[in-house]
mmCIF file of N, CA and C in Angstrom:
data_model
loop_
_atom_site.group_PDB
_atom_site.id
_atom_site.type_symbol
_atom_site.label_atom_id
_atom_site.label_comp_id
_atom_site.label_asym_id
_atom_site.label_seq_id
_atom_site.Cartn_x
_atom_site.Cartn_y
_atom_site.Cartn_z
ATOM 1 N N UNK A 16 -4.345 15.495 3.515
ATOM 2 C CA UNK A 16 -3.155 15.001 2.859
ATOM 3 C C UNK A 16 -2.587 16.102 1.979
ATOM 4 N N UNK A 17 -1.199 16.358 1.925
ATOM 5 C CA UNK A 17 -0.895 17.448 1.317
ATOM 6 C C UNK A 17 -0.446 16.930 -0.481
ATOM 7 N N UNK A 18 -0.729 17.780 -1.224
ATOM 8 C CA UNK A 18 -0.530 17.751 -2.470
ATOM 9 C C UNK A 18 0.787 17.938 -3.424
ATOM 10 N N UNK A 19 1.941 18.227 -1.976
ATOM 11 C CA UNK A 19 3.075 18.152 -2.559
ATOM 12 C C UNK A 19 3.439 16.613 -3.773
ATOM 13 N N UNK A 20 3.555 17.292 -5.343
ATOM 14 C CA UNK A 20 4.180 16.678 -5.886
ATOM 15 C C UNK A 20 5.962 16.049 -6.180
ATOM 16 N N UNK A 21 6.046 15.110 -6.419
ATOM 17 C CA UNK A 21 5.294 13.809 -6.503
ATOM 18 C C UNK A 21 5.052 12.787 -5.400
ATOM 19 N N UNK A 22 4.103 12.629 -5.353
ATOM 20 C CA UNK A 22 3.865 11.675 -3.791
ATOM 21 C C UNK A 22 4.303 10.320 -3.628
ATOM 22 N N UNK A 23 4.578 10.313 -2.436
ATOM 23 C CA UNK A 23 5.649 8.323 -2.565
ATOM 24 C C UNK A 23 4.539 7.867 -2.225
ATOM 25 N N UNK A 24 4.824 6.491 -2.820
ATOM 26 C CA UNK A 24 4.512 5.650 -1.976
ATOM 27 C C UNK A 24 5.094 3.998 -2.192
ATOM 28 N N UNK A 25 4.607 3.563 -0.978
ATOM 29 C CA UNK A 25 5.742 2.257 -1.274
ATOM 30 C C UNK A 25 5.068 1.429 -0.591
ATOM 31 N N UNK A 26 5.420 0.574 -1.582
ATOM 32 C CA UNK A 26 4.846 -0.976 -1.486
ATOM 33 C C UNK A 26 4.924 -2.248 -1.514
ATOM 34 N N UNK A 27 4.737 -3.561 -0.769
ATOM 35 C CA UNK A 27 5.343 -4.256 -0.274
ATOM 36 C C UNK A 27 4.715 -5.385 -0.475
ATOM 37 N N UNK A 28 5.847 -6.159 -1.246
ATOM 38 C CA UNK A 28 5.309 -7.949 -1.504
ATOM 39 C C UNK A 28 6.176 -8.520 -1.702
ATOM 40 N N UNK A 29 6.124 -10.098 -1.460
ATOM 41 C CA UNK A 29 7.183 -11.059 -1.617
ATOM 42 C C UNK A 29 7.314 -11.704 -3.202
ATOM 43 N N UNK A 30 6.385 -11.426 -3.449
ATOM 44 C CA UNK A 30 6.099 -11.741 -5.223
ATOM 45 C C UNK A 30 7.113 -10.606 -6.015
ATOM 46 N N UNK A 31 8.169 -10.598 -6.400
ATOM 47 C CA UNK A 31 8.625 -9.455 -7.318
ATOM 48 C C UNK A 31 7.968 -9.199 -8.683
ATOM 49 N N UNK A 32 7.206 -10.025 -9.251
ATOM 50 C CA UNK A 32 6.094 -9.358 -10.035
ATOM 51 C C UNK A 32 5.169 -8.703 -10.147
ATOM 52 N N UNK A 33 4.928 -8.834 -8.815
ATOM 53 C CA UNK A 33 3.567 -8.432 -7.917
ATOM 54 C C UNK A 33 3.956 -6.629 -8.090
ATOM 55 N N UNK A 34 5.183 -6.399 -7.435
ATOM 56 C CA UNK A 34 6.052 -5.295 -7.068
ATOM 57 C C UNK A 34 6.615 -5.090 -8.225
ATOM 58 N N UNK A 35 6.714 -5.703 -9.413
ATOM 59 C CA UNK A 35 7.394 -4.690 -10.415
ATOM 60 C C UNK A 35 6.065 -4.488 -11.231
ATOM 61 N N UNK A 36 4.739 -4.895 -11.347
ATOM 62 C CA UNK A 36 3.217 -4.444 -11.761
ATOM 63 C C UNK A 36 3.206 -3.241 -11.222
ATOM 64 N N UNK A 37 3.378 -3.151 -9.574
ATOM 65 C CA UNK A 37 2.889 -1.550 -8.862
ATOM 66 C C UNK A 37 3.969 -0.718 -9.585
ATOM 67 N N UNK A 38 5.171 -0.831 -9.078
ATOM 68 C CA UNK A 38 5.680 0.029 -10.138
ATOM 69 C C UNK A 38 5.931 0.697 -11.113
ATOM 70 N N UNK A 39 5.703 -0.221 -12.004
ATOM 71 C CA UNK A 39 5.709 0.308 -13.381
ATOM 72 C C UNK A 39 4.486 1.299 -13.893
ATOM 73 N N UNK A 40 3.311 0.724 -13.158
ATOM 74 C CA UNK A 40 1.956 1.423 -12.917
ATOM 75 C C UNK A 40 1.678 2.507 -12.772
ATOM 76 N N UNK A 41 2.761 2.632 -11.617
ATOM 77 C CA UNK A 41 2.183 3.884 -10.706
ATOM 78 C C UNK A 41 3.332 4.568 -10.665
ATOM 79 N N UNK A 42 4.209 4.665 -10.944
ATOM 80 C CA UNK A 42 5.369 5.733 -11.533
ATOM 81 C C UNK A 42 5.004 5.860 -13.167
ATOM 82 N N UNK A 43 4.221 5.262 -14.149
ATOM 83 C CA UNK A 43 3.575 5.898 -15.455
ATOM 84 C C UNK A 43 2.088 6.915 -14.615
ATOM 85 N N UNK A 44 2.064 6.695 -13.922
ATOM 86 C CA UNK A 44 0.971 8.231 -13.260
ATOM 87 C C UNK A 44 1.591 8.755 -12.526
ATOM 88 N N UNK A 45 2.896 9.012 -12.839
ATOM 89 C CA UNK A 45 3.387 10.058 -11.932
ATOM 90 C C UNK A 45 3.849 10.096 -10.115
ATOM 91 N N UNK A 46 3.234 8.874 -9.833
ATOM 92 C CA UNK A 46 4.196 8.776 -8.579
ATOM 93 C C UNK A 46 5.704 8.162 -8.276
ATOM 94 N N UNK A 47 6.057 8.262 -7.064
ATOM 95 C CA UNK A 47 7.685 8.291 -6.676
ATOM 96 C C UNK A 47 7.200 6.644 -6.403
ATOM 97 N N UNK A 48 7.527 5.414 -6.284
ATOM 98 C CA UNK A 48 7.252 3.956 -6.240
ATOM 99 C C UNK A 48 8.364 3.562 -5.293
ATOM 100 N N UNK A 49 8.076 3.076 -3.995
ATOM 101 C CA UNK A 49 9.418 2.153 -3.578
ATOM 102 C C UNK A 49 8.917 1.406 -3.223
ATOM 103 N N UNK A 50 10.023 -0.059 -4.018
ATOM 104 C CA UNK A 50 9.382 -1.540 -3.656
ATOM 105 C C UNK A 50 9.268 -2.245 -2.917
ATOM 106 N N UNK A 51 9.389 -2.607 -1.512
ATOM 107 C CA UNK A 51 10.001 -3.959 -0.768
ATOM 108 C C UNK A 51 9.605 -5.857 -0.694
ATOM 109 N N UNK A 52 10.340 -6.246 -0.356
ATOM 110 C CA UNK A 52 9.826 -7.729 -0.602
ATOM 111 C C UNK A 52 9.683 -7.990 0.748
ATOM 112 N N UNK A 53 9.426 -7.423 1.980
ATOM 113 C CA UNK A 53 8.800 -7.774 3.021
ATOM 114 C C UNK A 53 8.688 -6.877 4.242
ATOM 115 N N UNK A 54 7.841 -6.824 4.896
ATOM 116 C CA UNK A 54 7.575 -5.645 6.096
ATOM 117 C C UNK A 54 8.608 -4.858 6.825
ATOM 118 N N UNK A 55 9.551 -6.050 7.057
ATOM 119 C CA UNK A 55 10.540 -4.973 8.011
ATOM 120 C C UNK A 55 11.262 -4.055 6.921
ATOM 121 N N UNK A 56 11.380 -4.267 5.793
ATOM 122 C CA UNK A 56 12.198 -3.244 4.791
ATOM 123 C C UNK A 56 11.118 -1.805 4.572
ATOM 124 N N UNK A 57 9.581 -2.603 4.057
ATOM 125 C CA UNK A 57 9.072 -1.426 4.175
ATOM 126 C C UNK A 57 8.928 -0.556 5.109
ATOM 127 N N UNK A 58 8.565 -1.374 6.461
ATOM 128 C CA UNK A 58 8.703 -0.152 7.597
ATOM 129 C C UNK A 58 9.757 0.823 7.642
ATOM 130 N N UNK A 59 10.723 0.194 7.927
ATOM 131 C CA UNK A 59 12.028 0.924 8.104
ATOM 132 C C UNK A 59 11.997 2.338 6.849
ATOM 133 N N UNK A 60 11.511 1.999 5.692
ATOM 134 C CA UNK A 60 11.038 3.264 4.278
ATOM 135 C C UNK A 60 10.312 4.203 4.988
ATOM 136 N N UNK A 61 9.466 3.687 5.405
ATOM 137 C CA UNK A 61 8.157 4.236 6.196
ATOM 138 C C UNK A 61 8.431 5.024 7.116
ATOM 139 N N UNK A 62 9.037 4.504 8.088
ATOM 140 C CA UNK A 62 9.651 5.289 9.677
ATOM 141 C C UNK A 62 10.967 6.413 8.996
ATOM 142 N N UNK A 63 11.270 6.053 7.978
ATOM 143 C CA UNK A 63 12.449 7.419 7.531
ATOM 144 C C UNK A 63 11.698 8.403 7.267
ATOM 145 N N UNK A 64 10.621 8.060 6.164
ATOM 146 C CA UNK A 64 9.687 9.430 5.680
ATOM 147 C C UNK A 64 8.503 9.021 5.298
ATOM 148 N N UNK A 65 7.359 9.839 5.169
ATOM 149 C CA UNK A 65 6.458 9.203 5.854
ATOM 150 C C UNK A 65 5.662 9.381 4.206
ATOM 151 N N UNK A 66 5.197 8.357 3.811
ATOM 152 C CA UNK A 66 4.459 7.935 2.024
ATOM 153 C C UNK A 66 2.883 8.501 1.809
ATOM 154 N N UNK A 67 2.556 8.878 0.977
ATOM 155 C CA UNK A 67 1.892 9.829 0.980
ATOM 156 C C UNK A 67 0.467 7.977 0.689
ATOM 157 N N UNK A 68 0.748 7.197 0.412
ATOM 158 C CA UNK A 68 -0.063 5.557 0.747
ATOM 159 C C UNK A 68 0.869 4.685 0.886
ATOM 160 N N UNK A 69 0.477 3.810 1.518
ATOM 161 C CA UNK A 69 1.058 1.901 1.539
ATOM 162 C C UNK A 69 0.095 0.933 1.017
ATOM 163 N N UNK A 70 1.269 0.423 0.455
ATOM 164 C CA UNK A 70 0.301 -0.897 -0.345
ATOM 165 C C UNK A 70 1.037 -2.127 0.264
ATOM 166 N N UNK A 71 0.528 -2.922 0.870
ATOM 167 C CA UNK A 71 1.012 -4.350 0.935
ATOM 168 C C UNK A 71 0.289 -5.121 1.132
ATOM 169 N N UNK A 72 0.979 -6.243 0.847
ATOM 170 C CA UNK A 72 0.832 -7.217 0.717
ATOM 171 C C UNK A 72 0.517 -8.035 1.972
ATOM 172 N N UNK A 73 -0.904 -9.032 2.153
ATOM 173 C CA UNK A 73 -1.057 -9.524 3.574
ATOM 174 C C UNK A 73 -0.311 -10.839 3.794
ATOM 175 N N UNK A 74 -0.294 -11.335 3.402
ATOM 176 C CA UNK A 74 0.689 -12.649 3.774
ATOM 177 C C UNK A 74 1.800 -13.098 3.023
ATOM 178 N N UNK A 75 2.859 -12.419 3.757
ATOM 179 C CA UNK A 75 4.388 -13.023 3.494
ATOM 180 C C UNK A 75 5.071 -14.116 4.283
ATOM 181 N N UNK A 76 5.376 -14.550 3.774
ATOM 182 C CA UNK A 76 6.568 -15.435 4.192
ATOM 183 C C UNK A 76 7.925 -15.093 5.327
ATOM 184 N N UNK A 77 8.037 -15.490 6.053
ATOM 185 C CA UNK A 77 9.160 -15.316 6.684
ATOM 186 C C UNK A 77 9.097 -14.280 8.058
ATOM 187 N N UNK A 78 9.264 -13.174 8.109
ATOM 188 C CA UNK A 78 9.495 -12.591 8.956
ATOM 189 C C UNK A 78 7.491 -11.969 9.279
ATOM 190 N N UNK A 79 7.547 -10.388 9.061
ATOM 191 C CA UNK A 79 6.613 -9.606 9.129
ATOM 192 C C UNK A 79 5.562 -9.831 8.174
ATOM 193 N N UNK A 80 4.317 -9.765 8.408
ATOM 194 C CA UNK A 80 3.465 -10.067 6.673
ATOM 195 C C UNK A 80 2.855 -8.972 7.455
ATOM 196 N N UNK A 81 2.110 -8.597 5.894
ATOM 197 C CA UNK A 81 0.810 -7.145 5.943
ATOM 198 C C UNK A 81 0.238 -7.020 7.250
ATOM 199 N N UNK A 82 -0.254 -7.970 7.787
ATOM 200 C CA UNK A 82 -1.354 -7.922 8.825
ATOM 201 C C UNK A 82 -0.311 -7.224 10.215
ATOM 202 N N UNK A 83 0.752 -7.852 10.192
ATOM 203 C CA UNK A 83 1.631 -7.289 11.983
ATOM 204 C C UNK A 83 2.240 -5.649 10.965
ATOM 205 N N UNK A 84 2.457 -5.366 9.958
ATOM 206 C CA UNK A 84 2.699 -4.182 9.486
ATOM 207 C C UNK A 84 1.755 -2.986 9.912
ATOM 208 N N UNK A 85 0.501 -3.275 9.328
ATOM 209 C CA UNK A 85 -0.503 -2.292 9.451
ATOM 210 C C UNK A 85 -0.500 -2.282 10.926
ATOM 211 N N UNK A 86 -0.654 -3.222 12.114
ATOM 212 C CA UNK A 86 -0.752 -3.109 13.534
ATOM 213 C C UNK A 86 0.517 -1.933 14.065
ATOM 214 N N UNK A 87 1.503 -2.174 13.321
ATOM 215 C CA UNK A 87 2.762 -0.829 13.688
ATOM 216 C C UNK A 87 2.243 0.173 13.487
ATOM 217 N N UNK A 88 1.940 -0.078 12.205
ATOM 218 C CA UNK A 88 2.099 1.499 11.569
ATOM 219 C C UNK A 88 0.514 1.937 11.956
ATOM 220 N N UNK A 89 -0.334 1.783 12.109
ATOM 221 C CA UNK A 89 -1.434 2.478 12.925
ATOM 222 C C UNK A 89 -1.238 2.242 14.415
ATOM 223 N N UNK A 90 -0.519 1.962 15.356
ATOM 224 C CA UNK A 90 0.220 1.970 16.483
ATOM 225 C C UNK A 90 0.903 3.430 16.776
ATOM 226 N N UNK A 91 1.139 4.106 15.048
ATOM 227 C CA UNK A 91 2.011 5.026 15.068
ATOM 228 C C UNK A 91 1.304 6.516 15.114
ATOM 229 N N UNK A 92 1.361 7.168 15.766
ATOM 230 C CA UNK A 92 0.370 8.222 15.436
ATOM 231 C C UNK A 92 0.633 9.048 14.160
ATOM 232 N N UNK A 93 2.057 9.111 13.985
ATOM 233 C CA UNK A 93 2.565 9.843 12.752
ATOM 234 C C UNK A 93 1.978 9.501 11.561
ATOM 235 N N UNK A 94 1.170 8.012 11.615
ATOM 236 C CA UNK A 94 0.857 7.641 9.819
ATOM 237 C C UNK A 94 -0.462 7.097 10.317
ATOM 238 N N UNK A 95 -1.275 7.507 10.820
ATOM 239 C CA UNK A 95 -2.828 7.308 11.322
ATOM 240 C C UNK A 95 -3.538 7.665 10.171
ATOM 241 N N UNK A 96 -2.977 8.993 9.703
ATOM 242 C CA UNK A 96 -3.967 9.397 8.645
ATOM 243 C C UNK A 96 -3.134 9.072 7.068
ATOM 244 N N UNK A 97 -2.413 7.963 7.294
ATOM 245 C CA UNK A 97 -1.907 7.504 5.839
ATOM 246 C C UNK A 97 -2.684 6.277 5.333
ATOM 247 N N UNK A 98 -3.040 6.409 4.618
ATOM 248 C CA UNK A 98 -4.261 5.239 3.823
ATOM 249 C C UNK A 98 -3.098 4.151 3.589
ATOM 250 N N UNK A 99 -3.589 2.716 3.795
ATOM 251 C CA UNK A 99 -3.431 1.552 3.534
ATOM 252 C C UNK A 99 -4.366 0.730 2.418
ATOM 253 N N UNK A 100 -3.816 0.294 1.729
ATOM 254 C CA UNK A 100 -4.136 -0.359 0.490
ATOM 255 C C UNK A 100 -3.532 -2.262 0.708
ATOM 256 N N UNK A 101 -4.565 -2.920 1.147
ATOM 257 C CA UNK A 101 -3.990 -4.322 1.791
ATOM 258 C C UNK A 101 -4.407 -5.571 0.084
ATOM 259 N N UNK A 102 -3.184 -5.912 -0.304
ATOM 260 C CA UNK A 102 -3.549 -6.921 -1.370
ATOM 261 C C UNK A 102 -3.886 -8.092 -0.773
ATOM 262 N N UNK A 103 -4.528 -9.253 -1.205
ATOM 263 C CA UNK A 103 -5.165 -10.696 -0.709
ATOM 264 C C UNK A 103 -5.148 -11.261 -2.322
ATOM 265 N N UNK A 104 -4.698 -12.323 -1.990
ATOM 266 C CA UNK A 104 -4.716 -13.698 -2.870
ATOM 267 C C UNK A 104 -5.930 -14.165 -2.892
ATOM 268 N N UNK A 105 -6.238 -14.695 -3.929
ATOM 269 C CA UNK A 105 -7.580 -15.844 -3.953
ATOM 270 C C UNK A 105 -7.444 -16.999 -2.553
ATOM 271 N N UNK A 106 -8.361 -17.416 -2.158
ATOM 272 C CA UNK A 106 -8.502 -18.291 -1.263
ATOM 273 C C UNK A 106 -7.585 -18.111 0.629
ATOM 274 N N UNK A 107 -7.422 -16.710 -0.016
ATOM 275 C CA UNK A 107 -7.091 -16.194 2.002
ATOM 276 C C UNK A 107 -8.079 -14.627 1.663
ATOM 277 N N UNK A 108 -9.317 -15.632 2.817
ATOM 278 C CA UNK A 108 -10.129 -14.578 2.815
ATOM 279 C C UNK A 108 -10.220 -13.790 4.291
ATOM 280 N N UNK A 109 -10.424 -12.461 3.953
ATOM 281 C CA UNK A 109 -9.982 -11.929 5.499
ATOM 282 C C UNK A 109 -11.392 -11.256 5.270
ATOM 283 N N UNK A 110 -11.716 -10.725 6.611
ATOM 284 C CA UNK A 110 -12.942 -10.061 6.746
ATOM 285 C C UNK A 110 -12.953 -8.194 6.454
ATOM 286 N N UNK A 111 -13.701 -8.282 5.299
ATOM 287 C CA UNK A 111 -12.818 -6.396 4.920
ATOM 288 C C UNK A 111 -13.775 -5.886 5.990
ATOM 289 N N UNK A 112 -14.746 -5.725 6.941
ATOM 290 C CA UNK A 112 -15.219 -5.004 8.050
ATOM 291 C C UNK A 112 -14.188 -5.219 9.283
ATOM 292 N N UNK A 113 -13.613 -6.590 9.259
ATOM 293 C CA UNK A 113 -12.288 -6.683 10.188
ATOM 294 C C UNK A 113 -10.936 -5.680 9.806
ATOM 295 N N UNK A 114 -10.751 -5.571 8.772
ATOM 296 C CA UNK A 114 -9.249 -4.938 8.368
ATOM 297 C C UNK A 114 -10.148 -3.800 8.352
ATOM 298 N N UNK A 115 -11.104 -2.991 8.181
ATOM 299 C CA UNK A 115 -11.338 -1.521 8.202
ATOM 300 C C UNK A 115 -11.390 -1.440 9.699
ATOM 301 N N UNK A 116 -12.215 -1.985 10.406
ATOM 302 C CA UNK A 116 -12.663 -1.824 11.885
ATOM 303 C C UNK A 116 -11.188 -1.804 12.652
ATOM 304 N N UNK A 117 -10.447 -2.462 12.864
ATOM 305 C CA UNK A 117 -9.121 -3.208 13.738
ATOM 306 C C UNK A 117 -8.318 -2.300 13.003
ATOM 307 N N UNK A 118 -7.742 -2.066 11.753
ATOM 308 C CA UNK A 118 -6.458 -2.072 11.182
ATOM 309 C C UNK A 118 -6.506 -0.998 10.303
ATOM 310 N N UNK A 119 -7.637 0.041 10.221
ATOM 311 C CA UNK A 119 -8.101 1.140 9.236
ATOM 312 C C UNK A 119 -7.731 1.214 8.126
ATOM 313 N N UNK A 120 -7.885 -0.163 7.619
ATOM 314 C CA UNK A 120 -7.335 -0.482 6.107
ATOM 315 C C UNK A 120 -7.827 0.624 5.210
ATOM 316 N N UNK A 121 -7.378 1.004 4.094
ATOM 317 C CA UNK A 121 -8.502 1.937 3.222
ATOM 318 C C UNK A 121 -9.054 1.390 1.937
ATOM 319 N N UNK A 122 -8.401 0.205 1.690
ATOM 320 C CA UNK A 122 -8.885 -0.685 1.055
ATOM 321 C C UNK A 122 -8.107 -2.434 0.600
ATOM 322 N N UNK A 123 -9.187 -3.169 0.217
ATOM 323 C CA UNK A 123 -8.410 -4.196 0.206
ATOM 324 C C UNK A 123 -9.073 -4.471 -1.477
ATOM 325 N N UNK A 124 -7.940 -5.075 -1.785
ATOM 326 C CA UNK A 124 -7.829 -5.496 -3.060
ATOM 327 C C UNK A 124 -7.348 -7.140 -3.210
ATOM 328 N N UNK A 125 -7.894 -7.887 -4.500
ATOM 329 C CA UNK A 125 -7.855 -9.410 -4.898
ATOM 330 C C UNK A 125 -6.479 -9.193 -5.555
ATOM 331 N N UNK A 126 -5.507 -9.994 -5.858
ATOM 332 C CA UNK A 126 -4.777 -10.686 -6.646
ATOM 333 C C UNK A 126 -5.803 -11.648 -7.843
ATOM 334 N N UNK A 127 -5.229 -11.692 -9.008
ATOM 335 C CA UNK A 127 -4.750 -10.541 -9.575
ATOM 336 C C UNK A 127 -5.484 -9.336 -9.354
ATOM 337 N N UNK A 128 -5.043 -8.405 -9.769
ATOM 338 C CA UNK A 128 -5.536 -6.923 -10.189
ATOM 339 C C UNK A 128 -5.569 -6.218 -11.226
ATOM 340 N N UNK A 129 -6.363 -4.975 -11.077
ATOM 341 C CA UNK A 129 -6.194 -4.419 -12.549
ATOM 342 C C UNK A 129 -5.227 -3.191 -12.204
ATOM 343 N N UNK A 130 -4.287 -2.827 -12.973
ATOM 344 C CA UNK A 130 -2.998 -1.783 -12.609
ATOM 345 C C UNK A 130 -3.811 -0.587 -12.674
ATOM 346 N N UNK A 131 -4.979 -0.353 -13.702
ATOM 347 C CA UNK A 131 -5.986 0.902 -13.918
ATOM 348 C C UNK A 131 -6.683 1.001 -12.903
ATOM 349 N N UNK A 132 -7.243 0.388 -12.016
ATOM 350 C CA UNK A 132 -7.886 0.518 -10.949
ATOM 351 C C UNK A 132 -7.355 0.612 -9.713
ATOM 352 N N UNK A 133 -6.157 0.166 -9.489
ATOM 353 C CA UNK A 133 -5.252 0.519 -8.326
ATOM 354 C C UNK A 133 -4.925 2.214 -8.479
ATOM 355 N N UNK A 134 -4.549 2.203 -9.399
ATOM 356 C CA UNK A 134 -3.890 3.598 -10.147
ATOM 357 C C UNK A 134 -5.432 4.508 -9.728
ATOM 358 N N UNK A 135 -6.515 4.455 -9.925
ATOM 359 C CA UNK A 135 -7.604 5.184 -9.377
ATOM 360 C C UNK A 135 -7.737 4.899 -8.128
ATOM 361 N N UNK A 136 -7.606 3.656 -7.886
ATOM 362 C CA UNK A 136 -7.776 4.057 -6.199
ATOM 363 C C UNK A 136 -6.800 4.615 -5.760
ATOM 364 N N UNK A 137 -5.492 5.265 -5.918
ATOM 365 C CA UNK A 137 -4.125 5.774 -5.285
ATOM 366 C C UNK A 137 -4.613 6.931 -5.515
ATOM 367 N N UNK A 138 -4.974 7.268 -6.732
ATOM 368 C CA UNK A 138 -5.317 8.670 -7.155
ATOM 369 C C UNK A 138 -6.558 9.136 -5.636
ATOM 370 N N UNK A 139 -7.969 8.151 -5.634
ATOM 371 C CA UNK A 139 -8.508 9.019 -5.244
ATOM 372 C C UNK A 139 -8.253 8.838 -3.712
ATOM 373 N N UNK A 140 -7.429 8.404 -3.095
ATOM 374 C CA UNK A 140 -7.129 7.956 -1.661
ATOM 375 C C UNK A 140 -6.305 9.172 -1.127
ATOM 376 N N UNK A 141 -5.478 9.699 -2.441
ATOM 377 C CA UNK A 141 -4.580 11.262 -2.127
ATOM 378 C C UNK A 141 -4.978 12.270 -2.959
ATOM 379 N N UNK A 142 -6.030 12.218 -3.038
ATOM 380 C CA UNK A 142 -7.017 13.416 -4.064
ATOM 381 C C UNK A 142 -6.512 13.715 -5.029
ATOM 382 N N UNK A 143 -6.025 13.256 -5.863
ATOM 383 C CA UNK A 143 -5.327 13.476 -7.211
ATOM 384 C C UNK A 143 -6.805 12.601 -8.240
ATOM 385 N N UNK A 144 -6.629 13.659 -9.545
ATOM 386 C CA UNK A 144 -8.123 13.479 -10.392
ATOM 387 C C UNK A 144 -7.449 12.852 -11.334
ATOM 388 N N UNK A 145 -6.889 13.507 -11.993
ATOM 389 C CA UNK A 145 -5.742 13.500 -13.124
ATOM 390 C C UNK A 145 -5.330 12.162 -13.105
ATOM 391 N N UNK A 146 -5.438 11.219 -14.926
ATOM 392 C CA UNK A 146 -4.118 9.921 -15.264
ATOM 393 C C UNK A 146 -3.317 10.139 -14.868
ATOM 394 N N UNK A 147 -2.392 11.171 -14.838
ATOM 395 C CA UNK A 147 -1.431 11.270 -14.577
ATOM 396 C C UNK A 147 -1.164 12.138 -13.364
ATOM 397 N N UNK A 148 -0.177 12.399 -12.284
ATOM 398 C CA UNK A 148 -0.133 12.775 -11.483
ATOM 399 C C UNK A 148 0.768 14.047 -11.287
#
């Protein structure tokens, strides 16, 4: 992964709180943040230029949710080696040996969350050491 600063990344939920938490988070460490409220917006971010991680969200409403996202975008050879960061709600439990095995998740995370620990896992998913980025 290259170390060009500042690294995007963008991330995707139907919750706009959910998405203004990552934000605020992770642009105070120094990354570029783009939000979407559902898959086909993020893809379309995604397929323009390619995010140095993705974070979304697994079950949305309406159109695309996390799970048919990640099936694209590791479909894609261009973002094979872009780490996925999959959020889950209490009481939708998915199998994390299924989403690593099938969908090369790089990690899955509970709702709520802690913004300090996302923020380390972004850091160490694009080798960045440093609070700040």
């Amino acid at each position: 992964m290259s170390s060009q600063l500042p690294l995007r990344v963008v991330a995707c939920d139907d919750h706009a709180h959910i998405t203004c938490t990552l934000e605020m988070a992770l642009r105070k460490a120094g990354f570029v943040v783009e939000t979407y409220p559902s898959g086909e917006l993020a893809l379309e971010a995604i397929q323009r230029e390619t995010p140095a991680v993705i974070i979304t969200d697994c079950q949305m409403p309406g159109g695309m949710d996390g799970l048919q996202l990640c099936r694209i975008i590791r479909g894609d050879s261009r973002f094979w080696d872009v780490p996925i960061i999959m959020l889950t709600s209490k009481g939708y439990e998915l199998s994390e040996n299924m989403l690593r095995r099938d969908l090369q998740i790089s990690a899955l995370i509970g709702k709520p969350f802690s913004p300090r620990e996302l923020i380390k896992l972004v850091q160490s998913l694009v080798g960045v050491e440093n609070a700040t980025v």
